Amino acid sequence: MDPDVQRMLQFQKGERAAFEELFEKYHRPILNFCFRFLGNSHDAEDITQDTFIQVYQAAPRYQPLTKFSTWMYT
């Protein structure tokens, strides 16, 4: 099983440290992706923050049907 899927499932169960690990792993790649797409660092930071807020809020509904990174980038 994808280790990131395991972290998200742990976060579903209330382990906040699992979310922090996902944040540490994906913050920079998401920020870079957004910057390449938008060309503006301020907007990229806002979208990156929004992405992690959505991941946090979606945790109760998360189902590991794909790789975690695929789910998050979608």
CSV table of N, CA and C in Angstrom, one decimal:
chain,number,residue,atom,x,y,z
A,1,MET,N,0.8,-1.2,0.0
A,1,MET,CA,0.0,0.0,0.0
A,1,MET,C,0.9,1.2,0.0
A,2,ASP,N,0.5,2.2,-0.7
A,2,ASP,CA,1.1,3.5,-0.8
A,2,ASP,C,1.3,4.1,0.6
A,3,PRO,N,2.5,4.4,1.0
A,3,PRO,CA,2.7,5.0,2.4
A,3,PRO,C,1.9,6.2,2.7
A,4,ASP,N,1.7,7.0,1.6
A,4,ASP,CA,0.9,8.3,1.8
A,4,ASP,C,-0.5,8.0,2.0
A,5,VAL,N,-1.0,6.9,1.4
A,5,VAL,CA,-2.4,6.5,1.7
A,5,VAL,C,-2.5,6.1,3.1
A,6,GLN,N,-1.5,5.3,3.6
A,6,GLN,CA,-1.5,4.9,5.0
A,6,GLN,C,-1.5,6.2,5.9
A,7,ARG,N,-0.7,7.2,5.6
A,7,ARG,CA,-0.7,8.4,6.4
A,7,ARG,C,-2.1,9.1,6.4
A,8,MET,N,-2.7,9.1,5.2
A,8,MET,CA,-4.0,9.8,5.2
A,8,MET,C,-5.0,9.0,6.0
A,9,LEU,N,-5.0,7.7,5.9
A,9,LEU,CA,-5.9,6.8,6.7
A,9,LEU,C,-5.6,7.0,8.2
A,10,GLN,N,-4.3,7.2,8.6
A,10,GLN,CA,-4.0,7.5,10.0
A,10,GLN,C,-4.6,8.8,10.4
A,11,PHE,N,-4.5,9.8,9.5
A,11,PHE,CA,-5.0,11.1,9.8
A,11,PHE,C,-6.6,11.0,10.0
A,12,GLN,N,-7.2,10.2,9.2
A,12,GLN,CA,-8.7,10.0,9.3
A,12,GLN,C,-9.0,9.5,10.7
A,13,LYS,N,-8.1,8.7,11.3
A,13,LYS,CA,-8.3,8.2,12.7
A,13,LYS,C,-7.9,9.2,13.8
A,14,GLY,N,-7.5,10.4,13.4
A,14,GLY,CA,-7.2,11.4,14.4
A,14,GLY,C,-5.7,11.6,14.6
A,15,GLU,N,-4.8,11.0,13.9
A,15,GLU,CA,-3.4,11.2,14.1
A,15,GLU,C,-2.9,12.4,13.3
A,16,ARG,N,-2.9,13.5,14.0
A,16,ARG,CA,-2.5,14.8,13.4
A,16,ARG,C,-1.1,14.8,12.8
A,17,ALA,N,-0.2,14.1,13.4
A,17,ALA,CA,1.2,14.0,12.9
A,17,ALA,C,1.2,13.4,11.5
A,18,ALA,N,0.3,12.6,11.1
A,18,ALA,CA,0.3,12.0,9.8
A,18,ALA,C,0.0,13.1,8.8
A,19,PHE,N,-0.9,14.0,9.1
A,19,PHE,CA,-1.2,15.1,8.2
A,19,PHE,C,0.0,16.0,8.0
A,20,GLU,N,0.7,16.2,9.1
A,20,GLU,CA,1.9,17.1,9.1
A,20,GLU,C,3.0,16.4,8.2
A,21,GLU,N,3.1,15.1,8.2
A,21,GLU,CA,4.0,14.4,7.4
A,21,GLU,C,3.7,14.6,5.9
A,22,LEU,N,2.4,14.5,5.6
A,22,LEU,CA,1.9,14.7,4.2
A,22,LEU,C,2.2,16.2,3.8
A,23,PHE,N,1.9,17.1,4.7
A,23,PHE,CA,2.2,18.5,4.4
A,23,PHE,C,3.7,18.7,4.1
A,24,GLU,N,4.5,18.2,4.9
A,24,GLU,CA,6.0,18.3,4.7
A,24,GLU,C,6.4,17.7,3.4
A,25,LYS,N,5.9,16.6,3.1
A,25,LYS,CA,6.3,16.0,1.8
A,25,LYS,C,5.8,16.7,0.6
A,26,TYR,N,4.5,17.2,0.6
A,26,TYR,CA,3.9,17.7,-0.6
A,26,TYR,C,3.8,19.2,-0.7
A,27,HIS,N,4.2,19.9,0.4
A,27,HIS,CA,4.0,21.4,0.3
A,27,HIS,C,4.9,22.0,-0.9
A,28,ARG,N,6.1,21.7,-0.9
A,28,ARG,CA,7.0,22.3,-1.9
A,28,ARG,C,6.6,21.8,-3.3
A,29,PRO,N,6.3,20.5,-3.6
A,29,PRO,CA,5.9,20.1,-4.9
A,29,PRO,C,4.6,20.8,-5.4
A,30,ILE,N,3.6,20.9,-4.5
A,30,ILE,CA,2.4,21.6,-4.8
A,30,ILE,C,2.6,23.1,-5.1
A,31,LEU,N,3.4,23.7,-4.3
A,31,LEU,CA,3.7,25.1,-4.5
A,31,LEU,C,4.4,25.3,-5.9
A,32,ASN,N,5.4,24.5,-6.2
A,32,ASN,CA,6.1,24.6,-7.5
A,32,ASN,C,5.1,24.3,-8.6
A,33,PHE,N,4.3,23.4,-8.5
A,33,PHE,CA,3.3,23.1,-9.6
A,33,PHE,C,2.4,24.3,-9.8
A,34,CYS,N,1.9,24.9,-8.7
A,34,CYS,CA,1.0,26.0,-8.8
A,34,CYS,C,1.7,27.2,-9.4
A,35,PHE,N,3.0,27.4,-9.0
A,35,PHE,CA,3.8,28.5,-9.5
A,35,PHE,C,4.0,28.4,-11.0
A,36,ARG,N,4.3,27.2,-11.5
A,36,ARG,CA,4.5,27.0,-12.9
A,36,ARG,C,3.3,27.2,-13.7
A,37,PHE,N,2.1,26.9,-13.1
A,37,PHE,CA,0.8,27.0,-13.8
A,37,PHE,C,0.4,28.5,-13.8
A,38,LEU,N,0.6,29.2,-12.6
A,38,LEU,CA,0.1,30.5,-12.5
A,38,LEU,C,1.1,31.6,-12.8
A,39,GLY,N,2.4,31.3,-12.6
A,39,GLY,CA,3.4,32.3,-12.8
A,39,GLY,C,3.5,33.4,-11.8
A,40,ASN,N,2.8,33.2,-10.7
A,40,ASN,CA,2.8,34.3,-9.6
A,40,ASN,C,3.0,33.6,-8.3
A,41,SER,N,4.0,34.0,-7.5
A,41,SER,CA,4.3,33.3,-6.3
A,41,SER,C,3.2,33.5,-5.2
A,42,HIS,N,2.6,34.7,-5.2
A,42,HIS,CA,1.6,35.0,-4.2
A,42,HIS,C,0.3,34.1,-4.4
A,43,ASP,N,-0.1,34.1,-5.7
A,43,ASP,CA,-1.2,33.2,-6.0
A,43,ASP,C,-0.9,31.7,-5.8
A,44,ALA,N,0.3,31.3,-6.1
A,44,ALA,CA,0.7,29.9,-5.9
A,44,ALA,C,0.6,29.6,-4.5
A,45,GLU,N,1.1,30.5,-3.6
A,45,GLU,CA,1.0,30.2,-2.1
A,45,GLU,C,-0.4,30.1,-1.7
A,46,ASP,N,-1.3,31.0,-2.2
A,46,ASP,CA,-2.7,30.9,-1.8
A,46,ASP,C,-3.4,29.6,-2.2
A,47,ILE,N,-3.1,29.2,-3.5
A,47,ILE,CA,-3.7,27.9,-4.0
A,47,ILE,C,-3.1,26.7,-3.2
A,48,THR,N,-1.9,26.8,-2.9
A,48,THR,CA,-1.3,25.7,-2.1
A,48,THR,C,-1.9,25.6,-0.8
A,49,GLN,N,-2.1,26.7,-0.1
A,49,GLN,CA,-2.8,26.7,1.2
A,49,GLN,C,-4.2,26.2,1.0
A,50,ASP,N,-4.9,26.6,0.0
A,50,ASP,CA,-6.3,26.1,-0.2
A,50,ASP,C,-6.3,24.6,-0.5
A,51,THR,N,-5.3,24.1,-1.2
A,51,THR,CA,-5.2,22.7,-1.4
A,51,THR,C,-5.1,21.9,-0.1
A,52,PHE,N,-4.3,22.3,0.8
A,52,PHE,CA,-4.1,21.6,2.0
A,52,PHE,C,-5.3,21.8,2.9
A,53,ILE,N,-6.0,22.9,2.9
A,53,ILE,CA,-7.3,23.0,3.6
A,53,ILE,C,-8.3,22.0,3.1
A,54,GLN,N,-8.3,21.9,1.8
A,54,GLN,CA,-9.3,20.9,1.2
A,54,GLN,C,-8.9,19.5,1.5
A,55,VAL,N,-7.6,19.2,1.5
A,55,VAL,CA,-7.2,17.8,1.9
A,55,VAL,C,-7.6,17.6,3.4
A,56,TYR,N,-7.4,18.5,4.2
A,56,TYR,CA,-7.8,18.4,5.7
A,56,TYR,C,-9.3,18.2,5.8
A,57,GLN,N,-10.1,19.0,5.1
A,57,GLN,CA,-11.5,18.9,5.2
A,57,GLN,C,-12.1,17.6,4.6
A,58,ALA,N,-11.4,17.1,3.6
A,58,ALA,CA,-11.9,15.9,2.9
A,58,ALA,C,-11.5,14.6,3.6
A,59,ALA,N,-10.6,14.7,4.6
A,59,ALA,CA,-10.1,13.5,5.3
A,59,ALA,C,-11.2,12.5,5.7
A,60,PRO,N,-12.3,13.0,6.3
A,60,PRO,CA,-13.4,12.0,6.7
A,60,PRO,C,-14.0,11.2,5.5
A,61,ARG,N,-14.0,11.8,4.3
A,61,ARG,CA,-14.6,11.2,3.1
A,61,ARG,C,-13.5,10.4,2.3
A,62,TYR,N,-12.3,10.6,2.6
A,62,TYR,CA,-11.2,10.0,1.8
A,62,TYR,C,-11.3,8.5,1.7
A,63,GLN,N,-11.2,8.0,0.4
A,63,GLN,CA,-11.2,6.5,0.2
A,63,GLN,C,-10.0,6.3,-0.7
A,64,PRO,N,-9.1,5.3,-0.3
A,64,PRO,CA,-7.9,5.1,-1.1
A,64,PRO,C,-8.2,4.3,-2.4
A,65,LEU,N,-8.8,5.0,-3.4
A,65,LEU,CA,-9.0,4.3,-4.7
A,65,LEU,C,-7.9,4.5,-5.7
A,66,THR,N,-7.1,5.5,-5.4
A,66,THR,CA,-5.9,5.7,-6.3
A,66,THR,C,-4.7,6.1,-5.4
A,67,LYS,N,-3.6,6.3,-6.0
A,67,LYS,CA,-2.4,6.8,-5.2
A,67,LYS,C,-2.8,8.1,-4.6
A,68,PHE,N,-2.3,8.3,-3.4
A,68,PHE,CA,-2.6,9.6,-2.7
A,68,PHE,C,-2.3,10.8,-3.5
A,69,SER,N,-1.1,10.8,-4.1
A,69,SER,CA,-0.7,12.0,-4.8
A,69,SER,C,-1.6,12.3,-6.0
A,70,THR,N,-2.1,11.2,-6.7
A,70,THR,CA,-3.1,11.4,-7.8
A,70,THR,C,-4.4,12.0,-7.2
A,71,TRP,N,-4.8,11.5,-6.1
A,71,TRP,CA,-6.0,12.1,-5.5
A,71,TRP,C,-5.8,13.5,-5.1
A,72,MET,N,-4.7,13.9,-4.5
A,72,MET,CA,-4.5,15.2,-4.0
A,72,MET,C,-4.3,16.2,-5.2
A,73,TYR,N,-3.6,15.8,-6.2
A,73,TYR,CA,-3.5,16.8,-7.4
A,73,TYR,C,-4.8,16.9,-8.1
A,74,THR,N,-5.7,16.0,-8.0
A,74,THR,CA,-7.0,16.1,-8.7
A,74,THR,C,-7.8,17.1,-7.9
